[in-house]
Short mmCIF file of C-alpha atoms and ligand atoms in Angstrom, two decimals:
data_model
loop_
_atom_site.label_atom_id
_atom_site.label_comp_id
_atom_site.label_asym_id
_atom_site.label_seq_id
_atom_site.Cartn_x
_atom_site.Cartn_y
_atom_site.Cartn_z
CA UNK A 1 24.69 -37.33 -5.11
CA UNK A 2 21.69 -36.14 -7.03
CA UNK A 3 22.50 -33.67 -9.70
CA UNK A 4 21.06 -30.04 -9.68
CA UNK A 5 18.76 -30.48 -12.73
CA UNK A 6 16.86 -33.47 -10.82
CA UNK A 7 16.27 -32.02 -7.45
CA UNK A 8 12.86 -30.53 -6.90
CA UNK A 9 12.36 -26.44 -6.37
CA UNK A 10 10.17 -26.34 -3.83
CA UNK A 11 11.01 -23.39 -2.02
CA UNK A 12 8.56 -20.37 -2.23
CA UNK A 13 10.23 -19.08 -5.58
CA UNK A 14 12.16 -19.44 -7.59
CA UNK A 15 10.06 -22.19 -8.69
CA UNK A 16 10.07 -24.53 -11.19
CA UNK A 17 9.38 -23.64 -14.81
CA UNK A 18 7.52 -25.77 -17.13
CA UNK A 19 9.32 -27.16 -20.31
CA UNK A 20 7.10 -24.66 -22.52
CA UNK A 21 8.34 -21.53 -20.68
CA UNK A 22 11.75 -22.51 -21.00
CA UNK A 23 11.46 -23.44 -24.44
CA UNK A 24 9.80 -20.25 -25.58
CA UNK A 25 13.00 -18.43 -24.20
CA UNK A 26 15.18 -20.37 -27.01
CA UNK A 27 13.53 -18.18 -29.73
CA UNK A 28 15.78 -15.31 -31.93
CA UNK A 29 15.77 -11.85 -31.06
CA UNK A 30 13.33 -9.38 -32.06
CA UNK A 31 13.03 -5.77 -32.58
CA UNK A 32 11.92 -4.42 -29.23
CA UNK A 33 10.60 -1.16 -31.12
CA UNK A 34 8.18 -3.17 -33.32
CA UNK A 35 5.42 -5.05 -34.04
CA UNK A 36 6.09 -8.31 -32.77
CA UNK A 37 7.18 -6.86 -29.17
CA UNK A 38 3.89 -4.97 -29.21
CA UNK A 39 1.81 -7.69 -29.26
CA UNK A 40 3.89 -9.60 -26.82
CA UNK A 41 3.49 -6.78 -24.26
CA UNK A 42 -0.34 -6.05 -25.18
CA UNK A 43 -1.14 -9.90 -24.21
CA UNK A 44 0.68 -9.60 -21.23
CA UNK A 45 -0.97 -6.65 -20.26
CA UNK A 46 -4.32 -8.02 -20.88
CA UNK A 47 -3.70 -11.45 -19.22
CA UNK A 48 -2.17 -9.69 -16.26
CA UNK A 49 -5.14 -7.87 -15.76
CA UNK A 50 -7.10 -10.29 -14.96
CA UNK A 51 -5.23 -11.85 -12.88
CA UNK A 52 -4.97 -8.59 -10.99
CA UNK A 53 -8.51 -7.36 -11.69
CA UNK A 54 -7.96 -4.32 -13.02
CA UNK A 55 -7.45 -2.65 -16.18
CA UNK A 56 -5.18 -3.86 -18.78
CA UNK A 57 -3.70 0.16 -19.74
CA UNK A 58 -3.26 0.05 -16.05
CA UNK A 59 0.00 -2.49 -16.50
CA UNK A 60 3.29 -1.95 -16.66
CA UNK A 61 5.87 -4.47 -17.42
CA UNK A 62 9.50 -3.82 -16.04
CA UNK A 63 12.42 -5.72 -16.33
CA UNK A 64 13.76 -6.30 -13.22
CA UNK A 65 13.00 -8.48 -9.98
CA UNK A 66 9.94 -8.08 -7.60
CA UNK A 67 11.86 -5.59 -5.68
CA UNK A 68 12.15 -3.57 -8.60
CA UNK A 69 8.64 -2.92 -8.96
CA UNK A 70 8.22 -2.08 -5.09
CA UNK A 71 10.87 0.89 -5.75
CA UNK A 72 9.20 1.67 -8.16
CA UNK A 73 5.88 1.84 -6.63
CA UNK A 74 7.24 3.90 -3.50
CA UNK A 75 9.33 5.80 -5.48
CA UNK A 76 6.92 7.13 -8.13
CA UNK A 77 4.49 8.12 -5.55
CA UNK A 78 6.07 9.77 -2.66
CA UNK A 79 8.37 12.83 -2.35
CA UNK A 80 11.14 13.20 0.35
CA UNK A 81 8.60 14.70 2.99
CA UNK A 82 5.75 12.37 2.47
CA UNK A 83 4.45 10.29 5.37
CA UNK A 84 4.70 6.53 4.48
CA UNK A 85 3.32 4.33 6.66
CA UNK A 86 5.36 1.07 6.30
CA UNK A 87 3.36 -1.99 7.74
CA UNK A 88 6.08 -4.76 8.78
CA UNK A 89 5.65 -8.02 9.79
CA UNK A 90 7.81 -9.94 8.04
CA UNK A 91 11.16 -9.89 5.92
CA UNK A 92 9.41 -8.15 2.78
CA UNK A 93 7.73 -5.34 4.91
CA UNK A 94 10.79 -4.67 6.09
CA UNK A 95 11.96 -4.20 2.33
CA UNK A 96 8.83 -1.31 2.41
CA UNK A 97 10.09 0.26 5.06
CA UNK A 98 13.54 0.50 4.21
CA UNK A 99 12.62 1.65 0.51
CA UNK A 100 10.28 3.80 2.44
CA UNK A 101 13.05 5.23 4.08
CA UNK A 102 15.31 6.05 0.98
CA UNK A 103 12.19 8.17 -0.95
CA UNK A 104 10.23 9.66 1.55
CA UNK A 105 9.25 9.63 5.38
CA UNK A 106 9.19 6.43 7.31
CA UNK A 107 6.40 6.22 9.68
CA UNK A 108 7.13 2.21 10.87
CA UNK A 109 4.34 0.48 11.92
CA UNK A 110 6.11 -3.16 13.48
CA UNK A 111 4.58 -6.39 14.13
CA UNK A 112 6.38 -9.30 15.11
CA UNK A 113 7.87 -11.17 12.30
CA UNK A 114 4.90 -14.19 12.34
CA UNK A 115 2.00 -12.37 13.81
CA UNK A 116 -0.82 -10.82 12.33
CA UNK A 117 -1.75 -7.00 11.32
CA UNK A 118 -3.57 -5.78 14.23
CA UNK A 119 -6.36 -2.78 12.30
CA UNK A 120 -6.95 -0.98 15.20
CA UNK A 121 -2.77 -0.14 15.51
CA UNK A 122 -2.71 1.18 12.00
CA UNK A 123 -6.03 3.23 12.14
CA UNK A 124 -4.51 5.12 15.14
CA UNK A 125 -1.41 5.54 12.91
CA UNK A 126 -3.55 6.89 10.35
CA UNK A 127 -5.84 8.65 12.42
CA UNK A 128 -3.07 10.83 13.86
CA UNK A 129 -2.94 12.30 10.39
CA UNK A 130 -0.97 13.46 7.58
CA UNK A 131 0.03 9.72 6.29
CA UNK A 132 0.25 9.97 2.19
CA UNK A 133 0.79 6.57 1.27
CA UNK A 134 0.63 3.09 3.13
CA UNK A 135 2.77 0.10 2.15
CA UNK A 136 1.94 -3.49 2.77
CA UNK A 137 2.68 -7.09 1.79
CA UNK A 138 -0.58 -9.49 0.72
CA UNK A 139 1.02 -12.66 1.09
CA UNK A 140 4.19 -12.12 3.67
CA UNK A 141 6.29 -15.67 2.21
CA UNK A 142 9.13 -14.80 5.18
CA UNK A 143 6.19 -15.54 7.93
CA UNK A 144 3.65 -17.52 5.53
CA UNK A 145 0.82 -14.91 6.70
CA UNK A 146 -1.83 -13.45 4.22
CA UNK A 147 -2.48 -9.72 5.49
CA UNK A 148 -5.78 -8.19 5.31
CA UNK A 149 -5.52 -6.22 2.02
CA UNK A 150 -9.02 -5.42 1.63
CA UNK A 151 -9.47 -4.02 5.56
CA UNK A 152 -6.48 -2.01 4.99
CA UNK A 153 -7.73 -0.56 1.20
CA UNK A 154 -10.68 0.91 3.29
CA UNK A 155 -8.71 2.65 5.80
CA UNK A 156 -6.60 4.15 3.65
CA UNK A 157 -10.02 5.04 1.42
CA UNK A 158 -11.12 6.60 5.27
CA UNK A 159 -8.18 8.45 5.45
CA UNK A 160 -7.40 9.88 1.76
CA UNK A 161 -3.95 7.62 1.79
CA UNK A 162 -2.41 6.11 -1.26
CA UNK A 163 -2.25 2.11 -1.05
CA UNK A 164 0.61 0.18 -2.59
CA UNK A 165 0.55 -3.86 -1.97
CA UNK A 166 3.07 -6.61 -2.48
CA UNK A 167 1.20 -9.43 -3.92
CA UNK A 168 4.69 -10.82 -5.24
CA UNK A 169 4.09 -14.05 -4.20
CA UNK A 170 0.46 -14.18 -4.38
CA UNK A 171 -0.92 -13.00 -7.68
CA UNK A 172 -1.42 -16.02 -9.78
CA UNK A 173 -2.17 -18.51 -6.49
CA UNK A 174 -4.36 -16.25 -4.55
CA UNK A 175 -7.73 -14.13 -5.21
CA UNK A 176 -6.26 -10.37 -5.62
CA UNK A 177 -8.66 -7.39 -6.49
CA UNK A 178 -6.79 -4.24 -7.11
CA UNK A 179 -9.60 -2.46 -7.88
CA UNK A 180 -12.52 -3.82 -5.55
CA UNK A 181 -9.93 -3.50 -2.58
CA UNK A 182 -8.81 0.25 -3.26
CA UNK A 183 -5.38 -0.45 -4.21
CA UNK A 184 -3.26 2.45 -5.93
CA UNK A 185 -0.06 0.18 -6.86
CA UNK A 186 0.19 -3.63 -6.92
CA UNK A 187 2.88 -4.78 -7.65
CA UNK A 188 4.27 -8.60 -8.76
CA UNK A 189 7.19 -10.68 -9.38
CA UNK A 190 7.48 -13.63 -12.21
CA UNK A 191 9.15 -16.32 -10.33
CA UNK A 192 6.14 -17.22 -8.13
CA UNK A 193 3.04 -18.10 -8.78
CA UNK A 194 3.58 -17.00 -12.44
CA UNK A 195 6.16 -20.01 -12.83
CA UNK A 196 8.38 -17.48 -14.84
CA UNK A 197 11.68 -17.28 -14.46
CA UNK A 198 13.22 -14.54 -12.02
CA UNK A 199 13.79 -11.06 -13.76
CA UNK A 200 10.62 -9.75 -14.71
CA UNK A 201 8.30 -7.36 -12.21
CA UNK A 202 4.80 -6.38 -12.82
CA UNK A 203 2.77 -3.11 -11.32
CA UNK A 204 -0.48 -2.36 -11.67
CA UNK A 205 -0.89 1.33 -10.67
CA UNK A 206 -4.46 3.17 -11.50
CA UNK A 207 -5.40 6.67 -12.40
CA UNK A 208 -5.44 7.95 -9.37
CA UNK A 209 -1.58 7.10 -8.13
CA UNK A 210 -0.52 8.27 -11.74
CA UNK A 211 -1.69 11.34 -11.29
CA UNK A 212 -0.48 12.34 -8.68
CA UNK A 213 3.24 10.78 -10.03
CA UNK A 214 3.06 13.49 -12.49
CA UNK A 215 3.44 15.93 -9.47
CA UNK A 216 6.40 13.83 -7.54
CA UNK A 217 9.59 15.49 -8.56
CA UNK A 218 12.45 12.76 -7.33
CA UNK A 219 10.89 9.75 -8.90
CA UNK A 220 13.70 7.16 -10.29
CA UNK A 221 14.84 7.41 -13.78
CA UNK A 222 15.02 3.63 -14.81
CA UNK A 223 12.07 2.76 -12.63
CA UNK A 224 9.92 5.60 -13.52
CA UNK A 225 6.33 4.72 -13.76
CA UNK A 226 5.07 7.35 -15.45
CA UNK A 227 7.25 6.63 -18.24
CA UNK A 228 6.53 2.68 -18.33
CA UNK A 229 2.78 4.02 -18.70
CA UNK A 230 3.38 6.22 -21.05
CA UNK A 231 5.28 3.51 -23.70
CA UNK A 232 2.72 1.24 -22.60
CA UNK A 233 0.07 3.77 -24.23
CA UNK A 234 -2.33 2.29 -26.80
CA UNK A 235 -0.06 3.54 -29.57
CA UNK A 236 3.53 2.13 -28.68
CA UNK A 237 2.77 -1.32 -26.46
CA UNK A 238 6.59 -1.11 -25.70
CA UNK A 239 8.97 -0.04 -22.79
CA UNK A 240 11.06 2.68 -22.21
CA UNK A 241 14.59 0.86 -22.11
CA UNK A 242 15.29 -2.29 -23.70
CA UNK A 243 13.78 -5.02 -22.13
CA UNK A 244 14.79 -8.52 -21.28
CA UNK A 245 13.10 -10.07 -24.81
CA UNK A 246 13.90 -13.54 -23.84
CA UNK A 247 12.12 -13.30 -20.62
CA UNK A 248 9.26 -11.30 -22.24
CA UNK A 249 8.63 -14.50 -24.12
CA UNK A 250 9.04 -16.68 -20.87
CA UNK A 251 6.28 -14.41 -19.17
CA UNK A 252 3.64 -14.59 -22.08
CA UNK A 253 3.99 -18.64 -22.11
CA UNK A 254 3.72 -18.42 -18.55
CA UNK A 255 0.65 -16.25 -18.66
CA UNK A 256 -1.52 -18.63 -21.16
CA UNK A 257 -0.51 -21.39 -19.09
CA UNK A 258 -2.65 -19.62 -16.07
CA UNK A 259 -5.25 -18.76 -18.79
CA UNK A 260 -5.99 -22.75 -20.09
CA UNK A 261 -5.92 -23.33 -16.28
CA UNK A 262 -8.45 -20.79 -15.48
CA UNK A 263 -7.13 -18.37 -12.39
CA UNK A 264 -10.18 -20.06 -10.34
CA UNK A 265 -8.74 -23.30 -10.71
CA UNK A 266 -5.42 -22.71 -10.13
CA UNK A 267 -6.25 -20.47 -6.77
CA UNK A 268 -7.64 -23.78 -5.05
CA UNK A 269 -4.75 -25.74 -6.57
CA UNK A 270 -2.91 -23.40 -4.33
CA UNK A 271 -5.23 -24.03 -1.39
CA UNK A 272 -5.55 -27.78 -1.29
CA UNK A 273 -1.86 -27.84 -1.15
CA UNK A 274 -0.84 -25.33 0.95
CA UNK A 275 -3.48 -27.14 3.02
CA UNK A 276 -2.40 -30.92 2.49
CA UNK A 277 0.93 -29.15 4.04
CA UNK A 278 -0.64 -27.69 6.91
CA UNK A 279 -2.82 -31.36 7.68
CA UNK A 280 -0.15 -33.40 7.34
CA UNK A 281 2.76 -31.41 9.39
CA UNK A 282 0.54 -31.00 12.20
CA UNK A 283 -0.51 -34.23 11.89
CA UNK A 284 2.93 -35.86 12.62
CA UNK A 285 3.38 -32.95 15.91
CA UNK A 286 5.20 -30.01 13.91
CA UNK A 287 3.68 -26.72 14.52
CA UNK A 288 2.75 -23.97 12.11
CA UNK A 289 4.85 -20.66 12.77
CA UNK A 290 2.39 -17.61 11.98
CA UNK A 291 0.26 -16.64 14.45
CA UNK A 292 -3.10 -15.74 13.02
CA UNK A 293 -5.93 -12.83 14.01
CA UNK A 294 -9.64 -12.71 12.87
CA UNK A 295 -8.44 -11.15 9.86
CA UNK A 296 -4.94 -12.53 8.53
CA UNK A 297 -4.92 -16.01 7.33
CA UNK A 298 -2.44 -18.98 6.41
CA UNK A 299 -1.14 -18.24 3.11
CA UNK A 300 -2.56 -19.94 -0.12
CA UNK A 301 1.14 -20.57 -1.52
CA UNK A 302 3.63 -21.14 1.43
CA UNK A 303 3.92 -23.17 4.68
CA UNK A 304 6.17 -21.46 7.63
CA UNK A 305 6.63 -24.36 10.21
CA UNK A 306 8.27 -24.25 13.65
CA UNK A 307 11.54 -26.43 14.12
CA UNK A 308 10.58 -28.51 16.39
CA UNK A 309 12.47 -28.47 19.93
CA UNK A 310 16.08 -29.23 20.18
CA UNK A 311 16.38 -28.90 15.89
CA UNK A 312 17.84 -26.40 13.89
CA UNK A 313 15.60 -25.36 11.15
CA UNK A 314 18.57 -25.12 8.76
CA UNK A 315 19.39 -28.72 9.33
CA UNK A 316 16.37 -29.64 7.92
CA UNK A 317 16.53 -27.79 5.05
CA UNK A 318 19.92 -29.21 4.50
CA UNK A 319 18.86 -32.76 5.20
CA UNK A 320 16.07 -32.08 2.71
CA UNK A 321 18.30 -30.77 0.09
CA UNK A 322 20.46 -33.83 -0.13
CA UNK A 323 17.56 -36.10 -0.39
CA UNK A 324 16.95 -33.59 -3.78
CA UNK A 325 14.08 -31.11 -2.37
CA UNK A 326 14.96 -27.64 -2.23
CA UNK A 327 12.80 -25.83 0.62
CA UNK A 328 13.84 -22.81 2.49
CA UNK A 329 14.44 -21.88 6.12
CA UNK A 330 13.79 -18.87 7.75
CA UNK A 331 15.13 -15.45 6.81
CA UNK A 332 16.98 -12.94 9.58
CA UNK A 333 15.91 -13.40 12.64
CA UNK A 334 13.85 -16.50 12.04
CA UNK A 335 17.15 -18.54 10.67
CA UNK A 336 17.15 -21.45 12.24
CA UNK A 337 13.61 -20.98 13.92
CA UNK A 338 11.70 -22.57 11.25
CA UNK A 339 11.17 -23.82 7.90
CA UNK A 340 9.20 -23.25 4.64
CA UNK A 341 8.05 -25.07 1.85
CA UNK A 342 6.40 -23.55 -1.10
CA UNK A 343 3.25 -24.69 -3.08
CA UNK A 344 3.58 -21.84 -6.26
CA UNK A 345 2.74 -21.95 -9.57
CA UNK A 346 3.28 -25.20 -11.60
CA UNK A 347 3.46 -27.37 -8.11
CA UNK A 348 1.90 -30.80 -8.64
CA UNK A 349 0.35 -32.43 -5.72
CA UNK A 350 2.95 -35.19 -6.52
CA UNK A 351 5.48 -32.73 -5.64
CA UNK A 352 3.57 -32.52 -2.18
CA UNK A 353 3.62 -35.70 -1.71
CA UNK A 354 7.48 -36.33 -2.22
CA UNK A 355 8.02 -33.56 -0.30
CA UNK A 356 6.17 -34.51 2.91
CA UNK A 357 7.32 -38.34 2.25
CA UNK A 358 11.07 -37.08 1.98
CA UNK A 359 10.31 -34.47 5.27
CA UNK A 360 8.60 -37.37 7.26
CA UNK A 361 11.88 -39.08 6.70
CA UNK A 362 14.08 -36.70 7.76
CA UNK A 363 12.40 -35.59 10.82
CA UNK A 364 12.50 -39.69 11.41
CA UNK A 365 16.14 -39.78 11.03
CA UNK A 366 16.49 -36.57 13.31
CA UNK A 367 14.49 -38.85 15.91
CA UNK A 368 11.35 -35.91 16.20
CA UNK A 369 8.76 -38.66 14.42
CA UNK A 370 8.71 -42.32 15.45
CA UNK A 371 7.80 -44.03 12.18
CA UNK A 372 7.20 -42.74 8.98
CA UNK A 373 3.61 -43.39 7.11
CA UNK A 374 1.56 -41.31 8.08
CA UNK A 375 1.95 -37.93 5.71
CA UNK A 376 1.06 -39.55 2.40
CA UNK A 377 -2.80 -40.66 3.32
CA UNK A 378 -3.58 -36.97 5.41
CA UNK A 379 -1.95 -35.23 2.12
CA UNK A 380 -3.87 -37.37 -0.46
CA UNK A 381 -7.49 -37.11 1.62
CA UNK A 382 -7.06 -33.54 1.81
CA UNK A 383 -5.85 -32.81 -2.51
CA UNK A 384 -8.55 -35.21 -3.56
CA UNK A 385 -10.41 -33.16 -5.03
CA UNK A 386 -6.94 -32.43 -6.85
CA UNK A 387 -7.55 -35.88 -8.83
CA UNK A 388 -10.89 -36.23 -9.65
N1 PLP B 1 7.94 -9.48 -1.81
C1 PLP B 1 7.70 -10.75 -1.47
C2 PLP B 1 6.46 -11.08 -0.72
C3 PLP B 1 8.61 -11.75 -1.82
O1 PLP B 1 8.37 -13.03 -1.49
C4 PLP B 1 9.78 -11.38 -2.52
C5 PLP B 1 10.79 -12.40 -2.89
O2 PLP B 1 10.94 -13.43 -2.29
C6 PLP B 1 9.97 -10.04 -2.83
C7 PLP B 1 9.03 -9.11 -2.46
C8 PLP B 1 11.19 -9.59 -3.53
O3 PLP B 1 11.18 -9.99 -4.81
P1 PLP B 1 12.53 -10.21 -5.66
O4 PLP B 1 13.39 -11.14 -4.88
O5 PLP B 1 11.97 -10.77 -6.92
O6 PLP B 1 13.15 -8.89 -5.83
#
């Protein structure tokens, strides 16, 4: 049996965390109300920016998972009768909709879990007026579909709507411009590309969506926005509760880590091996799940693949796991339909590689490939670049 500490995370987060990250979480406690926080929080503000592209006063830093952030987001912005319009096309759209749903006024806008955002649908949406705020994933991991975030940052610039995007499991492995694509809130999670551990959400949310929070009267208490921004002020550099210190210190190692690697660098890390996925999958007959329009695209940091024919897509992932590689299957509906292998942030293309070796297996045993051998040289031509 191999033991939990020596199988291989590749599902698309939790990832794995680098020695560093864990190590930095060993340190003592600090005050949270002094100095040392501060500068803690005001480098991972500034590094966070970047990777965003936006402004550093712009972060906040909550404790809490991804989803925490998106209530937040929706939350802050939107009263009971405010018109949401919740874009859904996977599991985490969903998560929009129903948080939608709990602050203001759903208006659901559904796609098939796996196909693409179709514009001209959510212009007439917005066209038939009165929408205050849309909500929509970047990179949709359930499906493995990247949405059109800038397309949909103009329509809602068109149509005077506030813009809140999920780049969860993108920021950090994918090109994100909050403020080049009109976004209001963005809003992250550390145990993606970030190669945090879980626990720790960050939103970027600019002038415009924090003004108008100042107006919204039922916005959360512990996930009020206006209040992370305001202990985030030049001044303090702190939060308004307590924070998870530990994790604080996980997050800023994890940050520098994507600063020595340069964001540029890392973002086609992500691509040649979400691609060296795609090339060698298809290669051996399995098909890719999402179905793609002239403006969505395969995701930079997860594969979704179709079980093949007669297999359960949870077998696989179980067959996988007991050769020591962790990769998920599908969510809801799509259990059993497919599976999904991550690429985010500190994935090696050796970790690729004995993935695809260890799936070429399996789907050998299973009887779906004839002989195995043909992965590793498709995988290796396509991450070349990788070890130049
Ligand atoms: N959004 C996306 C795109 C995700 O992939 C996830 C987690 O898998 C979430 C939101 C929810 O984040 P968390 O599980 O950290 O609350």
């Amino acid at each position: 049996m191999i033991k939990t500490e020596d199988k291989l995370m590749m599902m698309p987060g939790p990832v794995e965390v680098p020695h560093r990250v864990l190590m930095a979480m060993a340190k003592p406690m600090i005050n949270h109300r002094g100095k040392e926080f501060s500068a803690i929080y005001d480098e991972c503000q500034t590094i966070s920016a970047d990777l965003f592209k936006t402004k550093a006063e712009n972060i906040s830093i909550i404790t809490g998972s991804g989803t925490a952030g998106m209530e937040a987001a929706v939350g802050c912005l939107n009263n009971k009768s405010d018109k949401i319009l919740a874009i859904e096309n996977g599991k985490f759209g969903q998560r929009f909709k129903k948080l939608a749903g709990k602050y203001g006024t759903v208006v659901p806008l559904e796609f098939e879990w796996g196909k693409s955002v179709d514009l001209a649908a959510v212009e007439e949406k917005l066209a038939a007026g009165d929408i205050k705020t849309i909500t929509m994933v970047h990179n949709e991991s359930s499906t493995a579909i990247r949405n059109p975030a800038p397309e949909i940052g103009a329509l809602a610039k068109k149509y005077g709507a506030y813009f809140i995007l999920d780049v969860v499991s993108s920021l950090g492995g994918d090109d994100i411009r909050v403020d080049d694509w009109g976004v209001d809130i963005a809003v992250t999670g550390s145990q993606k590309c970030l190669a945090a551990p879980p626990g720790i959400s960050i939103v970027a949310a600019g002038e415009r969506a924090l003004a108008e929070m100042e107006k919204v009267t039922t916005r959360p208490y512990y996930l009020d926005l206006v209040a992370y921004h305001k202990s985030a002020s030049k001044d303090l550099k702190e939060t308004p509760y307590t924070p998870a210190v530990s994790l604080f210190y996980a997050l800023l190692e994890a940050l520098r880590i994507v600063t020595e690697e340069g964001l540029e660098n890392r973002i086609e890390r992500h691509y040649l091996m979400t691609q060296a996925v795609r090339d060698a999958v298809t290669a051996i007959g399995i098909e890719m799940f999402p179905h793609l329009n002239e403006v969505s695209a395969y995701s930079n940091t997860v594969s979704a693949m179709k079980a093949p024919a007669g297999i359960n897509g949870e077998d696989i992932k179980k067959a996988m796991n007991k050769r020591g590689v962790i990769i998920s299957g599908g969510q809801d509906e799509l259990k059993g339909k497919i599976f999904r292998i991550g690429s985010m942030g500190a994935t090696t293309p050796t970790n690729i590689m004995t993935t695809l070796a260890e799936l070429e297996q399996v789907l050998c045993d299973m009887g779906v490939v004839e002989a195995p051998g043909a992965v590793m040289d498709i995988a290796g031509e396509t991450m070349a670049k990788l070890y130049e």
